[in-house]
Short mmCIF file of N, CA and C in Angstrom, two decimals:
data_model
loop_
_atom_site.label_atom_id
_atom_site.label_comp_id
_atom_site.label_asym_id
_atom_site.label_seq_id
_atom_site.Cartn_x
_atom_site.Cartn_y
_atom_site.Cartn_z
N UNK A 1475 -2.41 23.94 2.23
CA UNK A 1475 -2.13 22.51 2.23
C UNK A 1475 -2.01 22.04 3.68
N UNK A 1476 -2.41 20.87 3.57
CA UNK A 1476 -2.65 20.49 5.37
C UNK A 1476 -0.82 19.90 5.66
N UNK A 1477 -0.69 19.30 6.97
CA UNK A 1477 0.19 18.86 7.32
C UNK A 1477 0.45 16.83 6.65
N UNK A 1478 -0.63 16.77 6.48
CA UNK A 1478 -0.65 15.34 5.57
C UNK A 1478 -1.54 14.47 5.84
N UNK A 1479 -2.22 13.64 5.05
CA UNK A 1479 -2.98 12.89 5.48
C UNK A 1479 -2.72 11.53 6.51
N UNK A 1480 -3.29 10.69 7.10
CA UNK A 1480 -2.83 9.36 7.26
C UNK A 1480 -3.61 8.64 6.67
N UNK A 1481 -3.48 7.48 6.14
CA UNK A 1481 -4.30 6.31 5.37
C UNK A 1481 -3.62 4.87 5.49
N UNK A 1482 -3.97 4.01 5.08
CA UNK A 1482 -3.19 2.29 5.34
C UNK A 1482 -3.61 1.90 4.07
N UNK A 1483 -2.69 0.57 3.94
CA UNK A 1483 -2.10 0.05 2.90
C UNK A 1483 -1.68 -1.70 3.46
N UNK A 1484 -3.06 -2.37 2.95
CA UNK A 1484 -2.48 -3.91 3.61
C UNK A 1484 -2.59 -4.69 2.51
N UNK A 1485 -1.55 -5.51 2.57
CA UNK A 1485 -1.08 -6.29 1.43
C UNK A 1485 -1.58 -7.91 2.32
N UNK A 1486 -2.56 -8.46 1.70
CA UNK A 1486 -3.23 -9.62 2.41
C UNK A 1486 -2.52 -10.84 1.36
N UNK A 1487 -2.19 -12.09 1.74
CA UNK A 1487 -1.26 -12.77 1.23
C UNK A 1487 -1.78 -14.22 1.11
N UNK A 1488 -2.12 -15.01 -0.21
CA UNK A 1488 -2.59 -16.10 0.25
C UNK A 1488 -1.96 -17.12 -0.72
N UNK A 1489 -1.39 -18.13 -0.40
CA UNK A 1489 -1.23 -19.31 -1.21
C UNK A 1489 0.29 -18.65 -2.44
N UNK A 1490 1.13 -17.94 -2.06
CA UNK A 1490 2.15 -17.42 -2.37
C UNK A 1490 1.68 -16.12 -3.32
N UNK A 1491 0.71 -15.28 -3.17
CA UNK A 1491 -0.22 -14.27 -3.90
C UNK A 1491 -0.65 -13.40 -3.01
N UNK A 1492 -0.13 -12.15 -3.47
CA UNK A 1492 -1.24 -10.92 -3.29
C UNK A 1492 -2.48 -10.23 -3.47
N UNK A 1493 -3.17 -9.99 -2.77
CA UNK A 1493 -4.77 -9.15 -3.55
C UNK A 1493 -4.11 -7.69 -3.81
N UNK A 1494 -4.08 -7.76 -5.08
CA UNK A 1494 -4.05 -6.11 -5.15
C UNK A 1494 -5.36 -5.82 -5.89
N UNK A 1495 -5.28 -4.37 -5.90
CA UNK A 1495 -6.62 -3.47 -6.66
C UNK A 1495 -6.09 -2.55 -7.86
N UNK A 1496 -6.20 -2.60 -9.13
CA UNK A 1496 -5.75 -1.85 -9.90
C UNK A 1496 -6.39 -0.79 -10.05
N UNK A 1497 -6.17 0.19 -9.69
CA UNK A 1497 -7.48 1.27 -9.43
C UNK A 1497 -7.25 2.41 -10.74
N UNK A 1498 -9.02 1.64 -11.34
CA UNK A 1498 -9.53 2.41 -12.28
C UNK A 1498 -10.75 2.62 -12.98
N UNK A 1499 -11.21 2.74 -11.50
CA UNK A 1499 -12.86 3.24 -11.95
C UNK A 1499 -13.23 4.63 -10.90
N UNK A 1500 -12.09 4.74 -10.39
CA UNK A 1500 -12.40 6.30 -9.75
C UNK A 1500 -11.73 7.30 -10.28
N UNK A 1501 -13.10 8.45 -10.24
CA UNK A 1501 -12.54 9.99 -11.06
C UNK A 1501 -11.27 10.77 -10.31
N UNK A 1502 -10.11 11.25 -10.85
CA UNK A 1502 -9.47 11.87 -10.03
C UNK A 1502 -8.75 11.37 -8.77
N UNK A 1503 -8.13 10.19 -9.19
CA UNK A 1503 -7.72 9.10 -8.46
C UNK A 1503 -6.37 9.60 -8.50
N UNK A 1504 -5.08 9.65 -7.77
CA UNK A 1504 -3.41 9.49 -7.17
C UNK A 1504 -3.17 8.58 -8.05
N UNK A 1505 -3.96 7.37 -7.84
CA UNK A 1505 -3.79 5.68 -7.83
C UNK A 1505 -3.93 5.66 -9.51
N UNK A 1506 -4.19 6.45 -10.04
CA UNK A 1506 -5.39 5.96 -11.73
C UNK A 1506 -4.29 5.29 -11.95
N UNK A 1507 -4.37 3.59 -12.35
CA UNK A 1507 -4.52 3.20 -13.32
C UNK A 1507 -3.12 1.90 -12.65
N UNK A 1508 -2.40 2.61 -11.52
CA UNK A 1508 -1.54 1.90 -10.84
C UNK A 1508 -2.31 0.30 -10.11
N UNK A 1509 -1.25 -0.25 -9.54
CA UNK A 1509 -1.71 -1.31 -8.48
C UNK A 1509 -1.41 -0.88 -7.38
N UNK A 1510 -2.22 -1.61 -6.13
CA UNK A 1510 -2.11 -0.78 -4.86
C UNK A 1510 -2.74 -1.71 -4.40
N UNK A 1511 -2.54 -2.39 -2.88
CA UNK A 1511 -2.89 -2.98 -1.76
C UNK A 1511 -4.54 -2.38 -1.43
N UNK A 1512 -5.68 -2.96 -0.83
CA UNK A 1512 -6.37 -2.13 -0.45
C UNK A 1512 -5.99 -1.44 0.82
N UNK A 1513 -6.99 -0.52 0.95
CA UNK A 1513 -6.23 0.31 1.85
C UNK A 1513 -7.46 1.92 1.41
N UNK A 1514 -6.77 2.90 2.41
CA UNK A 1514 -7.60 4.12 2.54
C UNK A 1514 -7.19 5.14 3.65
N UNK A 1515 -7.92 6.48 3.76
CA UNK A 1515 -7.55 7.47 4.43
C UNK A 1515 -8.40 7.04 6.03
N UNK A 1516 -7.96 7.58 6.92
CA UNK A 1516 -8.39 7.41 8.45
C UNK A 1516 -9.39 8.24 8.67
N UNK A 1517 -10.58 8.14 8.99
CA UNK A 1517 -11.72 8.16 9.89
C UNK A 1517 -11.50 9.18 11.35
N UNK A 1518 -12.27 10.18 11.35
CA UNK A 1518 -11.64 10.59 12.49
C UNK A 1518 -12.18 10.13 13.85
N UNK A 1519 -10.99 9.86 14.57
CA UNK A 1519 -10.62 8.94 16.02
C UNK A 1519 -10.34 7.40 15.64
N UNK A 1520 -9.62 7.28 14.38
CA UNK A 1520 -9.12 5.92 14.13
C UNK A 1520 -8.09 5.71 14.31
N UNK A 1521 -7.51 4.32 14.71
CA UNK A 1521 -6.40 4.33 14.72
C UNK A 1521 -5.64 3.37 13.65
N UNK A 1522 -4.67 3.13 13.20
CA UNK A 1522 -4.05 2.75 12.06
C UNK A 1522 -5.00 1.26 12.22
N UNK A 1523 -5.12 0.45 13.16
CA UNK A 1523 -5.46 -0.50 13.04
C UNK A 1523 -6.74 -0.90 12.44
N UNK A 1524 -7.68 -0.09 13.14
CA UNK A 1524 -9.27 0.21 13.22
C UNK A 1524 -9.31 0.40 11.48
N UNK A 1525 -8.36 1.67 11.05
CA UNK A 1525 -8.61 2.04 9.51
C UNK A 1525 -8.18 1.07 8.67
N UNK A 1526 -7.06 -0.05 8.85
CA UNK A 1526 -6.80 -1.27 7.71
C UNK A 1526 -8.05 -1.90 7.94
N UNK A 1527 -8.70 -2.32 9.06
CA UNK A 1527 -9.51 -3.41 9.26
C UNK A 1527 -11.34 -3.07 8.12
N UNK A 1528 -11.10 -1.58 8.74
CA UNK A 1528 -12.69 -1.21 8.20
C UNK A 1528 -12.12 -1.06 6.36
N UNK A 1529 -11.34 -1.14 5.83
CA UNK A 1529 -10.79 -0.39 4.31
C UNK A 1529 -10.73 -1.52 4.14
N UNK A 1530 -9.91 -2.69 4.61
CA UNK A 1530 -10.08 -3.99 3.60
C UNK A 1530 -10.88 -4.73 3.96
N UNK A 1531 -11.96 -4.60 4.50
CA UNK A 1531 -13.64 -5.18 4.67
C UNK A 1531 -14.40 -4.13 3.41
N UNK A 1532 -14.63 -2.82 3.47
CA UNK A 1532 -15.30 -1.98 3.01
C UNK A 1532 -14.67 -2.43 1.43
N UNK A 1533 -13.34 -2.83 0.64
CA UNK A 1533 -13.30 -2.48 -0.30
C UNK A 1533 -12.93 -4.28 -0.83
N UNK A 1534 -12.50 -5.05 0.13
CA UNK A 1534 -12.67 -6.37 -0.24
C UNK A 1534 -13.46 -7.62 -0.10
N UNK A 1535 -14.42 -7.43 0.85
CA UNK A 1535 -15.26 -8.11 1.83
C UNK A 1535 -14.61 -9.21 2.49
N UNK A 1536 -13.35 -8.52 2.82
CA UNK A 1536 -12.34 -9.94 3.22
C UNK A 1536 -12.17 -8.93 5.01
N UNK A 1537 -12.40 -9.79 6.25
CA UNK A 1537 -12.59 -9.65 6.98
C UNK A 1537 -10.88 -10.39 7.73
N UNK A 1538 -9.67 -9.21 8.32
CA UNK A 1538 -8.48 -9.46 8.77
C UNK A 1538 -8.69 -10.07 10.49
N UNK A 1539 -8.33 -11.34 10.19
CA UNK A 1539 -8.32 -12.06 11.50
C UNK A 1539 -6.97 -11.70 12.59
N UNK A 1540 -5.79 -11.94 11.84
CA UNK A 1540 -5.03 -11.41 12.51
C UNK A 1540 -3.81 -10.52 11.29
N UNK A 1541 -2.53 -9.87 11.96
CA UNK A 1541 -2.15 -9.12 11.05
C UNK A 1541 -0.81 -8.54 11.74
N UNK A 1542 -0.16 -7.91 11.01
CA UNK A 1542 1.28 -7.51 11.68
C UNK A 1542 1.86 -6.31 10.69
N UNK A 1543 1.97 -4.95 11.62
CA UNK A 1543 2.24 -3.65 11.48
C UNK A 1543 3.83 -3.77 10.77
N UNK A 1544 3.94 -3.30 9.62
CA UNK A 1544 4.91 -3.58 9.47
C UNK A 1544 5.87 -2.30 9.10
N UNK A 1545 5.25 -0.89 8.94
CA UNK A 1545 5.74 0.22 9.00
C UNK A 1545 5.21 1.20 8.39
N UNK A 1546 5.84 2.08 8.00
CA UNK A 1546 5.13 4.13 8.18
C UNK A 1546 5.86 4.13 6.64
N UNK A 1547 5.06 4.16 5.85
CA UNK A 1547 5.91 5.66 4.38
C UNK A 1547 5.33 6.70 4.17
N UNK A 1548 6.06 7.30 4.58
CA UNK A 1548 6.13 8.60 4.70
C UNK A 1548 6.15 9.11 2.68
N UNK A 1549 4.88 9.56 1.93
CA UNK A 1549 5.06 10.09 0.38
C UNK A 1549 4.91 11.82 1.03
N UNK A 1550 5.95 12.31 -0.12
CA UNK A 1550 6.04 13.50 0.09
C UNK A 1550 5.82 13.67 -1.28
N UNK A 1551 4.46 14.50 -2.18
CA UNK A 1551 4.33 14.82 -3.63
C UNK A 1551 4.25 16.05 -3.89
N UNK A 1552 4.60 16.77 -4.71
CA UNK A 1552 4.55 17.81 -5.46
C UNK A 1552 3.71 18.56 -5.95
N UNK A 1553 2.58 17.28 -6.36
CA UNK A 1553 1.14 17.13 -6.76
C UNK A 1553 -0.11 17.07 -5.43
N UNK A 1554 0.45 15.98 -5.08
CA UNK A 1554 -0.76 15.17 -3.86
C UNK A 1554 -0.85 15.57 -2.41
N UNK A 1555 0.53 16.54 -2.36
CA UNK A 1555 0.79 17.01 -0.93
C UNK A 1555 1.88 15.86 -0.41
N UNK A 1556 1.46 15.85 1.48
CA UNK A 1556 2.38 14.10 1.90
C UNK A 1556 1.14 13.66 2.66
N UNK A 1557 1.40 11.78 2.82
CA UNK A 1557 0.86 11.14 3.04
C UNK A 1557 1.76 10.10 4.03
N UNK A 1558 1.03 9.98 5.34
CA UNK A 1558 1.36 9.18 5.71
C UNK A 1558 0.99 7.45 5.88
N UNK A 1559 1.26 6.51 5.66
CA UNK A 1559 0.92 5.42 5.28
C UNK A 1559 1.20 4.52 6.02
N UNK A 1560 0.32 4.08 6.63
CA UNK A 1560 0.72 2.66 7.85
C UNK A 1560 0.44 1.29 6.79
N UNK A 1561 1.32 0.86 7.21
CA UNK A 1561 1.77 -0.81 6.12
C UNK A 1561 1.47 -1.63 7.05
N UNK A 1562 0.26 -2.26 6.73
CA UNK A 1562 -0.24 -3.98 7.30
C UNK A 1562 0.11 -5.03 6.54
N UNK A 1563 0.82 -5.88 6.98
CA UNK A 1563 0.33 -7.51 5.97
C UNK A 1563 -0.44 -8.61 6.82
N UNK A 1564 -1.25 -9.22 6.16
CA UNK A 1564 -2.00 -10.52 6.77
C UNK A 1564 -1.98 -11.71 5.94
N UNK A 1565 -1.87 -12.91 6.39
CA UNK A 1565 -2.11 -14.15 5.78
C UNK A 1565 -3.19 -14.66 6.25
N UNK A 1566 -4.15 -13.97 7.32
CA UNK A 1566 -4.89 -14.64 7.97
C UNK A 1566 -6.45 -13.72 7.86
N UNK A 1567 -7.57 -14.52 7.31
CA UNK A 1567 -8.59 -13.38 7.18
C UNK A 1567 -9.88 -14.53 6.71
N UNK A 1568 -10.82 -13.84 6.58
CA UNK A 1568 -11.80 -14.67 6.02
C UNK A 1568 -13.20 -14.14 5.13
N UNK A 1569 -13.59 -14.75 4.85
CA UNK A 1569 -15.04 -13.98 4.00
C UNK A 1569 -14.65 -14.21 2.10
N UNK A 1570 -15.83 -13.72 1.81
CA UNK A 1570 -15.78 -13.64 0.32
C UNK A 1570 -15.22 -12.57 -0.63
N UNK A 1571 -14.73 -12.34 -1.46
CA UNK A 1571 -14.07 -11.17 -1.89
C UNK A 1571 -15.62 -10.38 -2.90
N UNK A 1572 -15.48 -9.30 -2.75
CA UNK A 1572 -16.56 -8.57 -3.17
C UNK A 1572 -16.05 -7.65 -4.32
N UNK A 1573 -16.47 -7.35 -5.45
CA UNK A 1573 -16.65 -5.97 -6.22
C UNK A 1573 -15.92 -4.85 -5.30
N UNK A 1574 -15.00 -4.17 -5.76
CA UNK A 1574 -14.75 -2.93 -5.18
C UNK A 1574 -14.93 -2.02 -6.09
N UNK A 1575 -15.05 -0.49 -5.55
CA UNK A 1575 -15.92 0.29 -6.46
C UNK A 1575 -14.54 1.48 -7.10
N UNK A 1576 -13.47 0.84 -6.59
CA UNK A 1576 -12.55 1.93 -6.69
C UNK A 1576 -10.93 1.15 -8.10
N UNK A 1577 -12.06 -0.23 -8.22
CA UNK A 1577 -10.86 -0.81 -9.16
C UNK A 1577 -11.12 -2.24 -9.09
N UNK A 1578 -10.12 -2.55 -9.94
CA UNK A 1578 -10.18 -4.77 -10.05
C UNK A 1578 -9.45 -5.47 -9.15
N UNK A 1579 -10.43 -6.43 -8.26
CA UNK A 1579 -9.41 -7.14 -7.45
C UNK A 1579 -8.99 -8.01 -7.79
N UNK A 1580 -7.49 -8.85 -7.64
CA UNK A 1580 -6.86 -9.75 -8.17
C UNK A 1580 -6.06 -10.20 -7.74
N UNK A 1581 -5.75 -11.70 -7.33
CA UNK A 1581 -4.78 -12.39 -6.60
C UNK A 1581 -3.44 -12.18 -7.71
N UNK A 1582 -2.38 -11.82 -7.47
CA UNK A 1582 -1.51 -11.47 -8.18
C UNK A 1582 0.10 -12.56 -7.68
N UNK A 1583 0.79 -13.32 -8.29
CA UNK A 1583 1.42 -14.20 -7.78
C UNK A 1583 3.19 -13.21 -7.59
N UNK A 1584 3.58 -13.08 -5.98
CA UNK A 1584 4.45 -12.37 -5.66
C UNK A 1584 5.31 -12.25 -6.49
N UNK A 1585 6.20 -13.41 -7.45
CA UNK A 1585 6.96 -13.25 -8.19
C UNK A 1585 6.58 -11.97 -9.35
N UNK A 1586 5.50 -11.85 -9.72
CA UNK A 1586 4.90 -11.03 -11.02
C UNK A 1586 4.62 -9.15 -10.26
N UNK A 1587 4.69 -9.14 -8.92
CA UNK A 1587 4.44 -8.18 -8.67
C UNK A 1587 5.12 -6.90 -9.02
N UNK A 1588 6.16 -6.83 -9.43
CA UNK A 1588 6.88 -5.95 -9.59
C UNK A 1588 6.54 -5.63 -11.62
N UNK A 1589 6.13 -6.76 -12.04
CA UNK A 1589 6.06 -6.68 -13.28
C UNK A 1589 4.39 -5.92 -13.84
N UNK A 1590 3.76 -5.44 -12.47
CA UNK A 1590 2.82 -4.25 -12.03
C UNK A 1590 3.30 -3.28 -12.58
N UNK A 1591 2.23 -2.41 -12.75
CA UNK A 1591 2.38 -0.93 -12.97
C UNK A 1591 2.24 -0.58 -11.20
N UNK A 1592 3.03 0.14 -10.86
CA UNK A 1592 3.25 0.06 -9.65
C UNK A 1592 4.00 1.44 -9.36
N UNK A 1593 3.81 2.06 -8.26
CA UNK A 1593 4.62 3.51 -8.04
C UNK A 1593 5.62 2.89 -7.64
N UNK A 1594 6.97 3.65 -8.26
CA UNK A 1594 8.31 3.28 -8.14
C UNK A 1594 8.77 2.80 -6.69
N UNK A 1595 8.58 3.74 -5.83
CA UNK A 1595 8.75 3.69 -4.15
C UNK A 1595 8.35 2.07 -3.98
N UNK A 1596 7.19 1.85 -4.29
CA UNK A 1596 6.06 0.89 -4.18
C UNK A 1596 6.85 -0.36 -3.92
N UNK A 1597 7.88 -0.66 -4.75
CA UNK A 1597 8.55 -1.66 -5.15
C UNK A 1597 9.64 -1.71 -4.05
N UNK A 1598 9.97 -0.64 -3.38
CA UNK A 1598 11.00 -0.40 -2.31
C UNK A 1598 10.32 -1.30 -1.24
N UNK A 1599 8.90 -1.15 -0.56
CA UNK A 1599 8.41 -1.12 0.10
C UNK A 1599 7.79 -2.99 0.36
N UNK A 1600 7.41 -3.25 -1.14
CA UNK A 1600 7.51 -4.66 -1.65
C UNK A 1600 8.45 -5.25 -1.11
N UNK A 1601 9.78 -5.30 -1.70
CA UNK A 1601 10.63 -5.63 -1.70
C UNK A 1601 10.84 -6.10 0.17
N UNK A 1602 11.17 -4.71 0.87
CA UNK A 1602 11.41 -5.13 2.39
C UNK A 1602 9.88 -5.98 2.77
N UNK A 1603 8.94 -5.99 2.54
CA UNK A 1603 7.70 -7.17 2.84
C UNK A 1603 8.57 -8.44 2.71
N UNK A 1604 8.85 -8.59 1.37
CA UNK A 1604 9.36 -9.97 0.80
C UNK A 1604 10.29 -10.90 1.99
N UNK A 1605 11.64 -9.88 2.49
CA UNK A 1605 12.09 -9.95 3.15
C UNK A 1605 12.22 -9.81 5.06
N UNK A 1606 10.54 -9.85 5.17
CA UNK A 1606 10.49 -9.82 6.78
C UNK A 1606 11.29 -9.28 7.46
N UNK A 1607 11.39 -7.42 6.77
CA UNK A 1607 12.06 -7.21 7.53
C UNK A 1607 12.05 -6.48 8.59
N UNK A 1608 12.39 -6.29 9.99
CA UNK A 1608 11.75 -5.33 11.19
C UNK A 1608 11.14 -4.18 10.76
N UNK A 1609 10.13 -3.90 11.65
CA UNK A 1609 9.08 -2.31 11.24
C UNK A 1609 9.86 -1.22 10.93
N UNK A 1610 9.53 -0.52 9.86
CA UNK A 1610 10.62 0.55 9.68
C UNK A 1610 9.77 1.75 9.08
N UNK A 1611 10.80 2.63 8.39
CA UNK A 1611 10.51 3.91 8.25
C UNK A 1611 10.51 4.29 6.68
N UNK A 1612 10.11 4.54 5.84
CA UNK A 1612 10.63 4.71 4.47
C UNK A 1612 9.79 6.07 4.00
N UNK A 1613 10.49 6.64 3.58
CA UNK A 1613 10.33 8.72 3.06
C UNK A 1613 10.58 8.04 2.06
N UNK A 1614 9.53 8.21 0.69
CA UNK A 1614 9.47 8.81 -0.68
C UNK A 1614 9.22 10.03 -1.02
N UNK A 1615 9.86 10.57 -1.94
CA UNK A 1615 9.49 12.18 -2.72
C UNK A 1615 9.35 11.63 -3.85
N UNK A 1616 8.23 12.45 -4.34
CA UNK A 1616 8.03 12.06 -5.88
C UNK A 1616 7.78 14.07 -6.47
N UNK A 1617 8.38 13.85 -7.56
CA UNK A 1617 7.97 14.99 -9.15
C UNK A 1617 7.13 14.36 -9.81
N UNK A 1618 5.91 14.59 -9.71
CA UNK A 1618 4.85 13.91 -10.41
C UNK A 1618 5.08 12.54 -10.34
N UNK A 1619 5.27 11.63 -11.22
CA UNK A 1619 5.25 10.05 -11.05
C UNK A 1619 6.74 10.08 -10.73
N UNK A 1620 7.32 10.47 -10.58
CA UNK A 1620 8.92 10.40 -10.55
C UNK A 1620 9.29 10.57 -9.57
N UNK A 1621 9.99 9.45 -8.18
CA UNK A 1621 10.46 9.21 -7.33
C UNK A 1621 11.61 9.72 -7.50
N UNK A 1622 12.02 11.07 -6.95
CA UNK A 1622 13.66 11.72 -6.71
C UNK A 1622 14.17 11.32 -5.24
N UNK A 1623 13.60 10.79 -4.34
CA UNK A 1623 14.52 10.37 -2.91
C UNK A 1623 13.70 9.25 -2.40
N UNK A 1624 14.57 8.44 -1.56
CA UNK A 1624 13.96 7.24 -0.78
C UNK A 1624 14.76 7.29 -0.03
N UNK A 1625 14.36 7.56 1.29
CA UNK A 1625 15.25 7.31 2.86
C UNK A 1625 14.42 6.16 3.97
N UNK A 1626 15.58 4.99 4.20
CA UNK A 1626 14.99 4.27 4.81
C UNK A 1626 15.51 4.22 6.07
N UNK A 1627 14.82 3.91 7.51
CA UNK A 1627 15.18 4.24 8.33
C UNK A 1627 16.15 5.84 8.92
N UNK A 1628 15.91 6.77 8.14
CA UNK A 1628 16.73 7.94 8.29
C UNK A 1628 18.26 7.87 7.29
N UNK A 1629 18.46 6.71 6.14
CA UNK A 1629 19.27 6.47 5.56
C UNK A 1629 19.05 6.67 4.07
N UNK A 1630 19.99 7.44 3.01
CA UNK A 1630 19.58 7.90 2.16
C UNK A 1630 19.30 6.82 1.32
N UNK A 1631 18.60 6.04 0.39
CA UNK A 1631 18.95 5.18 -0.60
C UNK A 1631 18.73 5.75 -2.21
N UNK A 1632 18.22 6.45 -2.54
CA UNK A 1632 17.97 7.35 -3.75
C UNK A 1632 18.01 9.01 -3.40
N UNK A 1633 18.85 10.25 -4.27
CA UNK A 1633 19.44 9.71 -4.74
C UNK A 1633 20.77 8.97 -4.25
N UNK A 1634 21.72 8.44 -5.06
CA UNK A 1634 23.01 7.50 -4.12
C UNK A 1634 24.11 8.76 -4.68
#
């Protein structure tokens, strides 16, 4: 098992709505069947930025004008290995939204997001978006779909 992947995760924001991707048209997917930001694994000599920009062009045809780093989760799985995850959000972007080949895209209205099938953590991570809150740090462990720890900033929050 390697030391972990890196990949990004940008939650693009328009008119009080999210684009998410419900991903379920790829074989052998983490994601089957969940919602998830677009987003993807890093390119080698990319840097977190380079990889949100080319992943939500490549999987939305939505082109990020500007954008703001908003932090690292750290998934540690049982199953999947760990993953490290750089968190973008943008309100600002342009182009047409395209077919993605990895699931359905859909403006999803923030209030309803949680009412997603959504990885548990997921909602942790939501949640501090909602709230603008400074760049931070968040460690999930999961047992198969089952989130047993969440440490934010080096602080335990699950279990309590």
């Amino acid at each position: 098992m390697t030391n972990g992947r890196n990949t990004t995760l940008c939650h693009l924001e328009r008119d009080g709505k999210y684009l998410m991707l419900h991903r379920v048209k790829k074989a052998n997917d983490e994601n089957q069947d969940k919602w998830v930001g677009p987003g993807g694994k890093f390119e080698a000599g990319e840097s977190p930025e380079e990889c949100a920009l080319r992943e939500v062009r490549e999987e939305t045809g939505l082109t990020m004008l500007d954008w703001e780093y908003r932090g690292i989760v750290t998934f540690v799985s049982d199953e999947w290995g760990t993953e490290y995850m750089h968190l973008f959000d943008s309100e600002d972007f342009s182009g047409e939204i395209r077919d993605c080949d990895e699931g359905d895209l859909e403006w999803i209205h923030r209030r309803r997001l949680l009412e997603l099938t959504l990885w548990e953590g997921d909602r942790i991570f939501l949640r501090l978006l909602e709230t603008d809150c400074p760049f931070f740090s968040l460690k999930l462990r999961y047992e198969g779909d089952h989130l047993v720890q969440a440490v934010l900033d080096g602080r335990q929050l699950l279990p309590e």
